[in-house]
Coordinates of C-alpha atoms in Angstrom, one line a residue:
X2 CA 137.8 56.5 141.8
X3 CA 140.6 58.4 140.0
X4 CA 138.6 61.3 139.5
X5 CA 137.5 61.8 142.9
X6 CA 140.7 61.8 144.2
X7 CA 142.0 64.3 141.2
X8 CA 139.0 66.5 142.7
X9 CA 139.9 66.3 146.1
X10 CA 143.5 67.3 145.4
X11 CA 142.1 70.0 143.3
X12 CA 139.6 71.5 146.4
X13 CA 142.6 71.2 148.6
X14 CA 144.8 73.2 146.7
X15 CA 141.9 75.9 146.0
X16 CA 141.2 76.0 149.7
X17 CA 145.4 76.7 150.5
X18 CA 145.7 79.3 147.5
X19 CA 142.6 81.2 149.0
X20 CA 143.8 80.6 152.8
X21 CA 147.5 81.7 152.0
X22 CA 147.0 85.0 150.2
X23 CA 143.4 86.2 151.8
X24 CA 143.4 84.4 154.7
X25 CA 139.5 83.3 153.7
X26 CA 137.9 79.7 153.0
X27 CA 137.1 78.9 149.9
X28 CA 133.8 79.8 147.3
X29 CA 133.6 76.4 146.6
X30 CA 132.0 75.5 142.8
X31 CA 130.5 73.0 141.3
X32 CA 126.9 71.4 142.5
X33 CA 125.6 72.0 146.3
X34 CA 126.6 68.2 147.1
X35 CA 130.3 68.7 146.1
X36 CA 130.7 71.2 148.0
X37 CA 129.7 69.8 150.7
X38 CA 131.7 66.9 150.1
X39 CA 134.7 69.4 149.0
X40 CA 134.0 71.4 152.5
X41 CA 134.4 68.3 154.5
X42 CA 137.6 67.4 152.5
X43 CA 139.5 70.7 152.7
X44 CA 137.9 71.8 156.3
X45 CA 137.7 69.0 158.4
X46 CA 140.3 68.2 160.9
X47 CA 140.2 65.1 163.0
X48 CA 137.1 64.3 161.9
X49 CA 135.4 67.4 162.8
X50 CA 134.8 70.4 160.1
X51 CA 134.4 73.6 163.2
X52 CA 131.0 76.0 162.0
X53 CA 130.1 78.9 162.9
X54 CA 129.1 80.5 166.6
X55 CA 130.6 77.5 168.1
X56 CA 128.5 74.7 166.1
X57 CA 130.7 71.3 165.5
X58 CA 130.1 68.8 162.1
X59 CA 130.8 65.5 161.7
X60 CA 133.4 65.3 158.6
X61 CA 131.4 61.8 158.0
X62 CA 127.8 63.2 157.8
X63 CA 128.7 65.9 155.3
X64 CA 130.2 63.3 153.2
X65 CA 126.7 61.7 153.2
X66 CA 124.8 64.6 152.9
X67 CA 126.8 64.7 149.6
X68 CA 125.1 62.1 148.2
X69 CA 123.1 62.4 145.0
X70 CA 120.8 59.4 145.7
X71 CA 120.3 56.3 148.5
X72 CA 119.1 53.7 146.3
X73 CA 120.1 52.1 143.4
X74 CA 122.8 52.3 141.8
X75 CA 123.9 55.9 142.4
X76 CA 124.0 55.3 146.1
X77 CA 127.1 53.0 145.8
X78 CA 129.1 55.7 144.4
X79 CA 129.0 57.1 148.2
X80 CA 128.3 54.0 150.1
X81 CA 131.1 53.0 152.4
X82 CA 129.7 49.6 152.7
X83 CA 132.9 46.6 152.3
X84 CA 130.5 44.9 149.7
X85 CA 128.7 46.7 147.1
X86 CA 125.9 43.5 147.7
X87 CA 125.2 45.6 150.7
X88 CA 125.6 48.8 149.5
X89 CA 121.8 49.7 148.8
X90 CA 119.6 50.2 151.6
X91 CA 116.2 49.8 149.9
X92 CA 115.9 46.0 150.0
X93 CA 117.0 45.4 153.4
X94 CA 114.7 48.2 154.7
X95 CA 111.4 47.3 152.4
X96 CA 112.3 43.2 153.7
X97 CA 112.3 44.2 157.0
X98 CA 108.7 45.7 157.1
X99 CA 107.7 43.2 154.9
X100 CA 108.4 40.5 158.1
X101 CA 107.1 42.6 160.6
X102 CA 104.0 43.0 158.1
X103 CA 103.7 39.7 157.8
X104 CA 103.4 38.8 161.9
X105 CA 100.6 42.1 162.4
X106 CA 103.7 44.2 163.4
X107 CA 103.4 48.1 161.9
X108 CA 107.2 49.3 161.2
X109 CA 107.8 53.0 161.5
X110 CA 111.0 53.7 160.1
X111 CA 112.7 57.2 161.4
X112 CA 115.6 58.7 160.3
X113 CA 117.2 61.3 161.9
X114 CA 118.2 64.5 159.6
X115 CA 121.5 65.2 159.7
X116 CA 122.7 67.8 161.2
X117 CA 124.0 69.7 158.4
X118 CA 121.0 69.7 156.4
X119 CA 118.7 71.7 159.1
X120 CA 121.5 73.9 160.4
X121 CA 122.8 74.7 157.0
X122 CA 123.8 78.1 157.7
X123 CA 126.1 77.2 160.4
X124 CA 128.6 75.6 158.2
X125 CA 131.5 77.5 157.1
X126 CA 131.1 79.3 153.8
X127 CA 127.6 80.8 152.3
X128 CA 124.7 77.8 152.2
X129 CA 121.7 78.9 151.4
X130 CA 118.6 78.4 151.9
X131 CA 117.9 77.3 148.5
X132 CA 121.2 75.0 148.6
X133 CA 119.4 73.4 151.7
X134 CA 116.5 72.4 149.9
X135 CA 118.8 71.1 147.2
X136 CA 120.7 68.7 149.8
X137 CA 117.3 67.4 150.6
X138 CA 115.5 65.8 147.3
X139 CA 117.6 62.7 147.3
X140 CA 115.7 62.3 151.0
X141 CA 112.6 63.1 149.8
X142 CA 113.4 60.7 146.4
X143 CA 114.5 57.7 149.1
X144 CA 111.2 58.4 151.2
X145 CA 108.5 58.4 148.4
X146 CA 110.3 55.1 147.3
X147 CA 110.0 53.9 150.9
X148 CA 106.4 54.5 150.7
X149 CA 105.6 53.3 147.4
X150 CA 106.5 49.9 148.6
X151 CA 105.0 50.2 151.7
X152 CA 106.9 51.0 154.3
X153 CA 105.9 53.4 157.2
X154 CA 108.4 56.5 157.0
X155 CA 108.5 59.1 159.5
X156 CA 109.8 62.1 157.7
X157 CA 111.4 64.8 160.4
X158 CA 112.9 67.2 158.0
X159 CA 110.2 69.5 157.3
X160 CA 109.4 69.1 161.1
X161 CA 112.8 70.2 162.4
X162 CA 113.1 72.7 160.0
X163 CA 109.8 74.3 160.9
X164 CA 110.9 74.5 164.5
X165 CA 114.5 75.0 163.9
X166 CA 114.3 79.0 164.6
X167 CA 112.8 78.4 167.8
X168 CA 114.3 75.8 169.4
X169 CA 118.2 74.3 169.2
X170 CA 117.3 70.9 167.8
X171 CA 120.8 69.5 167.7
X172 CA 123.6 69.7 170.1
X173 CA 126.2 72.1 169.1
X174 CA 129.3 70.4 170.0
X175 CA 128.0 66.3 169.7
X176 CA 126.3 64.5 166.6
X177 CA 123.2 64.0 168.3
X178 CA 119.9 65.5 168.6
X179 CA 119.4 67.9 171.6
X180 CA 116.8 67.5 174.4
X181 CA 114.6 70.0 172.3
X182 CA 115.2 67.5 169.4
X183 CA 114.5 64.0 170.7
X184 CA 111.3 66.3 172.4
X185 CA 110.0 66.5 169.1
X186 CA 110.8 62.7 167.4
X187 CA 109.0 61.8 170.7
X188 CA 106.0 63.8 169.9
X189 CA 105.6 62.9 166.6
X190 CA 106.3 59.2 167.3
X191 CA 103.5 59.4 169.8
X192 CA 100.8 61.0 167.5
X193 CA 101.1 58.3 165.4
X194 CA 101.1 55.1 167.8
X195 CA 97.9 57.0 169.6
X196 CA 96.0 56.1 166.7
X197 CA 96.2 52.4 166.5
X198 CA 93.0 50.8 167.3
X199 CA 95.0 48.4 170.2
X200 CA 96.7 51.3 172.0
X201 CA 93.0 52.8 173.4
X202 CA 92.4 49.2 175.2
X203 CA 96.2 49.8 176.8
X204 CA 96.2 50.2 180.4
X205 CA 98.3 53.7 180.7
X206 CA 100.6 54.9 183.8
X207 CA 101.2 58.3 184.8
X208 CA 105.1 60.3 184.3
X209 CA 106.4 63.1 186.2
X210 CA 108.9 65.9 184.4
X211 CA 111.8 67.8 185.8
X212 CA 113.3 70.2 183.7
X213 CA 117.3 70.1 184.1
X214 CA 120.3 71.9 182.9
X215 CA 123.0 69.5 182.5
X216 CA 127.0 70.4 180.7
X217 CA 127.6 67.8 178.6
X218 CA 131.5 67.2 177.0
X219 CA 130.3 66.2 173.2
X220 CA 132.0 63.7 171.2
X221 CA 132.5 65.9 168.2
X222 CA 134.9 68.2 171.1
X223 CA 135.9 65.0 172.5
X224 CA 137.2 64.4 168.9
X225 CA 138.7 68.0 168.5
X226 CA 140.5 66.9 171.8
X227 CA 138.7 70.3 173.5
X228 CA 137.6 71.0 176.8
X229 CA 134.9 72.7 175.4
X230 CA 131.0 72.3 177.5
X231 CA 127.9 72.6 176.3
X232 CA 125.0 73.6 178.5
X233 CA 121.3 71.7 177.6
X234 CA 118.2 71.9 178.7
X235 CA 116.8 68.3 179.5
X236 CA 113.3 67.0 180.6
X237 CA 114.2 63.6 183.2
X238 CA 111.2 61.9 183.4
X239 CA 109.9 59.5 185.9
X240 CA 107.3 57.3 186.9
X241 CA 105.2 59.2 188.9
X242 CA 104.3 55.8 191.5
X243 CA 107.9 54.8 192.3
X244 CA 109.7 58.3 191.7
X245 CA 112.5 56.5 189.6
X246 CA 113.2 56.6 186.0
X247 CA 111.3 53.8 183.5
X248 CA 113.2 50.7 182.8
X249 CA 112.5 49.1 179.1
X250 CA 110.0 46.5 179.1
X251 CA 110.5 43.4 177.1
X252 CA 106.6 42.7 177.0
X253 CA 105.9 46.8 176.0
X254 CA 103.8 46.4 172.5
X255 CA 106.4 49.3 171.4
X256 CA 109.7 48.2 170.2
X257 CA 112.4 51.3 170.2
X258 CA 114.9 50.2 167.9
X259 CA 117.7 51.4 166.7
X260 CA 121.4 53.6 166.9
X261 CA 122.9 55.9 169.4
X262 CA 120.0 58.1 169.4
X263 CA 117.8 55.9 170.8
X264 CA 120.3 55.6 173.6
X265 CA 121.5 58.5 174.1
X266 CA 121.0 60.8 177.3
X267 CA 118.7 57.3 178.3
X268 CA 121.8 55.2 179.4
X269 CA 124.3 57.8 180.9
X270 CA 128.5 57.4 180.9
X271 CA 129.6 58.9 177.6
X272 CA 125.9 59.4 176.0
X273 CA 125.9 62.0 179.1
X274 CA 123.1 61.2 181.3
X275 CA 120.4 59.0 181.7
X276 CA 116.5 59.4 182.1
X277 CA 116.2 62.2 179.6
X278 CA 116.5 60.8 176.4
X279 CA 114.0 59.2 173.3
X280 CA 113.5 56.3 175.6
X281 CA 112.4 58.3 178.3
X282 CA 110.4 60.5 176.6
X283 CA 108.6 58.3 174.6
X284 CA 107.1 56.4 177.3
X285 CA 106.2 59.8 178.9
X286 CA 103.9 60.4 175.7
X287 CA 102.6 57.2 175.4
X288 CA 101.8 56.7 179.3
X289 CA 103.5 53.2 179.1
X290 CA 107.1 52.0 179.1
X291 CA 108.2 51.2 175.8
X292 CA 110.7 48.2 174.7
X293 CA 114.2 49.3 174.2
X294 CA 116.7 47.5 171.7
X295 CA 119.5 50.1 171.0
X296 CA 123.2 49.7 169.5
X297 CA 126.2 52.0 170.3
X298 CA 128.1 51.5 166.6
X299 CA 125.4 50.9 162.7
X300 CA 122.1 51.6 163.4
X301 CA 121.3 49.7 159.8
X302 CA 121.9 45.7 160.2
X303 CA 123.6 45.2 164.0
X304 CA 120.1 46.2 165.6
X305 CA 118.5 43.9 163.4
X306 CA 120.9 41.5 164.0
X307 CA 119.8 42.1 167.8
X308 CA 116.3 42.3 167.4
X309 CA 117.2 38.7 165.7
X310 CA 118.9 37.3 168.6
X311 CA 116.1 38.5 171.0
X312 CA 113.7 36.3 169.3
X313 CA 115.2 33.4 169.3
X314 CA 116.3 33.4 172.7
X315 CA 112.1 34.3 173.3
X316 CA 110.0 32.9 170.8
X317 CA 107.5 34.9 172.0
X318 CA 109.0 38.4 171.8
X319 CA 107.4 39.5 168.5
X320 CA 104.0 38.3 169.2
X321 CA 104.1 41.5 172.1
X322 CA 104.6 44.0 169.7
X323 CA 102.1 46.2 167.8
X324 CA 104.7 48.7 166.7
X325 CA 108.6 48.8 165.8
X326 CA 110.1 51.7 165.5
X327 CA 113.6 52.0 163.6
X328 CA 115.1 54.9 164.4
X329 CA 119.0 55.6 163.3
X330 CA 121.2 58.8 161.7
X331 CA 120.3 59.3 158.2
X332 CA 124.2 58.8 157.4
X333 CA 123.9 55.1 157.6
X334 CA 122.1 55.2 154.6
X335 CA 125.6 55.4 152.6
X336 CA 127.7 53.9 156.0
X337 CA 130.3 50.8 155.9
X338 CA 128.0 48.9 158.1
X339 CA 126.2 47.9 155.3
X340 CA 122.4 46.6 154.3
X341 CA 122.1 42.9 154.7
X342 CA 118.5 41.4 155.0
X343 CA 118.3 39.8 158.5
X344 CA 115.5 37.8 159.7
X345 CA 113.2 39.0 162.2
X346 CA 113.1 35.6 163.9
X347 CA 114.0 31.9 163.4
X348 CA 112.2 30.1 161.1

């Protein structure tokens, strides 16, 4: 503990030197994860380290992104989590699908990328490519463990980064995906539900899309305490019978589960609209309204907690569902909320 702080007081007065006499930001040494982790200690400012051409970073996620593993031991030197018991998200995630296993239920577990890690060259300073790829073996590491015990992972790095020159995956100023973005999750989400041998016999509706631009105020310029808009592009989607956007079904055999990004741009007010978000488009691409069980704060045990409390209140809520999917930001892997094991229903 010590030494961290030694080394943050140590970037701090690198990143003065350089700003006093050149008036530049500092080559920051050592490995690619401290400096990212230096970066968000000597550039950040309420929260907020500010890119280039206008992009916005959340000082948190580059702290993650900093991380040299998310399991085991090594991930509770970055874990934020109150209790180191909780620290490592591999046994809560691997008992999770194990339960769901257990009642015929298939778990597809989807992280979001952090922003950071596909947009790499926006951050201030010189990131390369090959420092990118860098920041992503400890994901790649966490997923092939995932999947050597079983569980269903859903990895959207080399997805975004593949479509990253051609469409603006993330908003600029908030820390969620864009309408490009969640597009995509949708898309790939879909093209693996469509292959379960139940969702053939599935009675399908029909969606209608309307293609909007819509200035949002995001909360990383919210957090700056800027005026600062942003302009999206976002595809509303309706169902084509009534002409009004799909409400989440409780007896939907898909479960969406998960953080802010499974709410956001579905449920309007500060997530900035409603209609046009994962939610919305997900049902689109499946043809039938889908099950909706999001949290505003920790994607990692409080949805759990509410997926919990659903099923006891309905004893009969999990025998509906064919598929869960978990879908959160990847920096609650090393959050404060913690990885608790929760049961997925009252036994």
């Amino acid at each position: 503990m010590g030494g961290d702080i030694t080394m943050k007081i140590l970037y701090m007065m690198q990143a003065v030197f350089l700003l006093f006499f050149t008036g530049t930001s500092p080559v920051l040494a050592g490995t690619v994860q401290e400096q990212i982790v230096a970066l968000a200690t000597t550039e950040a400012e309420n929260g907020v380290v500010q890119g280039k051409d206008g992009w916005l970073f959340l000082k948190d996620e580059l702290e993650h992104l900093g991380s040299k593993a998310f399991y085991g031991p090594e991930v509770l030197e970055a874990s934020k989590a109150a209790k180191p018991e909780f620290g490592d998200p591999l046994p809560a995630i691997v008992d999770f699908n194990d339960q769901l296993k257990e009642r015929g239920i298939e778990l597809i577990f989807a992280p979001i990328p952090p922003k950071a890690l596909i947009y790499t060259d926006k951050l201030p300073g010189d990131f390369s490519s090959e420092m990118a790829l860098e920041l992503e073996q400890p994901y790649k590491d966490f997923y092939t463990k995932l999947s050597e015990q079983g569980v269903h992972v859903l990895d959207l790095i080399p997805t975004f980064r593949a479509a990253r020159e051609k469409q603006q995956l993330y908003c600029k100023t908030d820390s969620h995906f864009s309408g490009m973005g969640l597009a995509l999750v949708a898309e790939e989400l879909g093209g693996i539900i469509e292959q379960g041998k139940w969702y053939a016999a599935i009675d399908k509706k029909e969606f209608s899309k309307q293609t909007r631009d819509v200035a949002i105020h995001g909360d990383l310029a919210a957090m700056q305490k800027t005026d600062t808009e942003e302009n999206l592009s976002l595809q509303f989607i309706t169902d084509t019978a009534s002409g009004k956007a799909e409400s989440s079904d409780p007896a939907s055999p898909v479960l969406l589960l998960g953080d802010s990004h499974t709410l956001v741009f579905s449920v309007g007010g500060d997530l900035h609209s409603s209609g046009a978000g994962l939610f919305d488009q997900l049902s689109a691409e499946l043809g039938l309204a889908v099950d909706l069980l999001g949290v505003r704060g920790s994607g990692a045990t409080p949805s759990r907690i509410k997926l919990y409390q659903r099923s006891r209140k309905d004893a009969s809520f999990l025998e509906k569902k064919k598929t869960v999917i978990w879908c959160l930001t990847t920096r609650e892997f090393t959050g404060s909320g913690g990885w608790r094991k929760i049961p997925v229903a009252k036994k």
